């Protein structure tokens, strides 16, 4: 990540001026001559030949909310070259929330995939007119989490098999004191029947990763479960080509919970967090699991597989059963690129939220709204439970009916009445083009929402 710092030392870099109520005479004249300059995320460029700085960017902040500042930061950074420094001049009275939004937007809009052939970048952003150092620190942690989630999700599946992804978690955790990781493989997965079934068709064996942040004195234990399918062919129920070409993103839920847990450690949050990521490649071969197979999960219950392209819920079921049996958390939140029905129902920017707990649902929705990651709560209707009935197992894996709702009802069966929420984030996990703070490709959706939620539980112990 490039650096953002607070300074009072002028420079000759491109100057960014948010369009707010306090502007000098030159900037006021420019705004007056420019129709719509204050529109959220709009950038107006003014060259200044033979003067320093050589050009000024006016960045519209709309109504001035945190999301508006985030959009302005992202738009400003995109208007510049990858190695160009920026000077940001803030109007008087800019709030801590605005600075945090601006910094997040600068970092998120300036993201580039780390393995892309762009060469090393050197850049610095200097912010004048504020002393909100804590806002910059918090923005840096949130953006770093999103960058990591995007990097992991953007990595091609020719590199990203379960072993590789588990190794990335181990390497990241090693840089944070207090974070521990356990990686299970081979015979250690004997009870994880769903994970073994889904991963059984690939030459790259599955892994089950458990990463823990457990600070002294923590009284709340949150388990985050993320679907980690490193590539999804659909298995025997094979996908068409167009449905398969972006399936390197099918571990976006795992990327988000990994990044959020590491972010909790970076902020020294006084909350115990455990990230569980069942990792597998859903492949086609003679050993692939079949429609009609009966799978025995970690908790001993059984599922009749009716569609091997509905594999995500099968691996998540093992993780939820493990969490209930071994970890006994206060609450569980799982994230998954689970169903195409999510996009049909809610479009490309919005995740589906399911929870039997009204308070938890409201808290997650607020955390998402503050992060600019939209979600909409959908019902867990018992009217559809009959659809899950199987003649040969405890349930079927993929019945007909409303796709996202049925997947959520399937998962609810593995965590009973405990506090639990499920976020189906298949649609917003990927952007087809730059859009506000999103960059084309993996969005890292969920990492910042989870970090906001964890922060709300215990505050920031480092503050």
CSV table of N, CA and C in Angstrom, one decimal, residues 151 155 256 424 430 447 452:
chain,number,residue,atom,x,y,z
A,151,UNK,N,-6.6,-9.2,-3.0
A,151,UNK,CA,-5.4,-9.9,-3.6
A,151,UNK,C,-5.7,-11.4,-3.6
A,155,UNK,N,-6.2,-13.7,-7.2
A,155,UNK,CA,-5.2,-14.6,-7.5
A,155,UNK,C,-5.7,-15.8,-8.4
A,256,UNK,N,-12.5,-12.7,3.1
A,256,UNK,CA,-13.1,-11.6,3.9
A,256,UNK,C,-12.9,-11.9,5.4
A,424,UNK,N,-24.9,-13.9,2.1
A,424,UNK,CA,-24.7,-14.4,0.8
A,424,UNK,C,-24.2,-13.2,-0.1
A,430,UNK,N,-17.6,-9.1,-6.7
A,430,UNK,CA,-16.9,-8.9,-8.0
A,430,UNK,C,-17.5,-7.6,-8.6
A,447,UNK,N,-15.0,-7.6,4.3
A,447,UNK,CA,-13.8,-7.5,5.2
A,447,UNK,C,-14.0,-6.2,6.1
A,452,UNK,N,-15.8,-3.4,11.1
A,452,UNK,CA,-16.7,-2.4,11.7
A,452,UNK,C,-17.5,-3.1,12.8
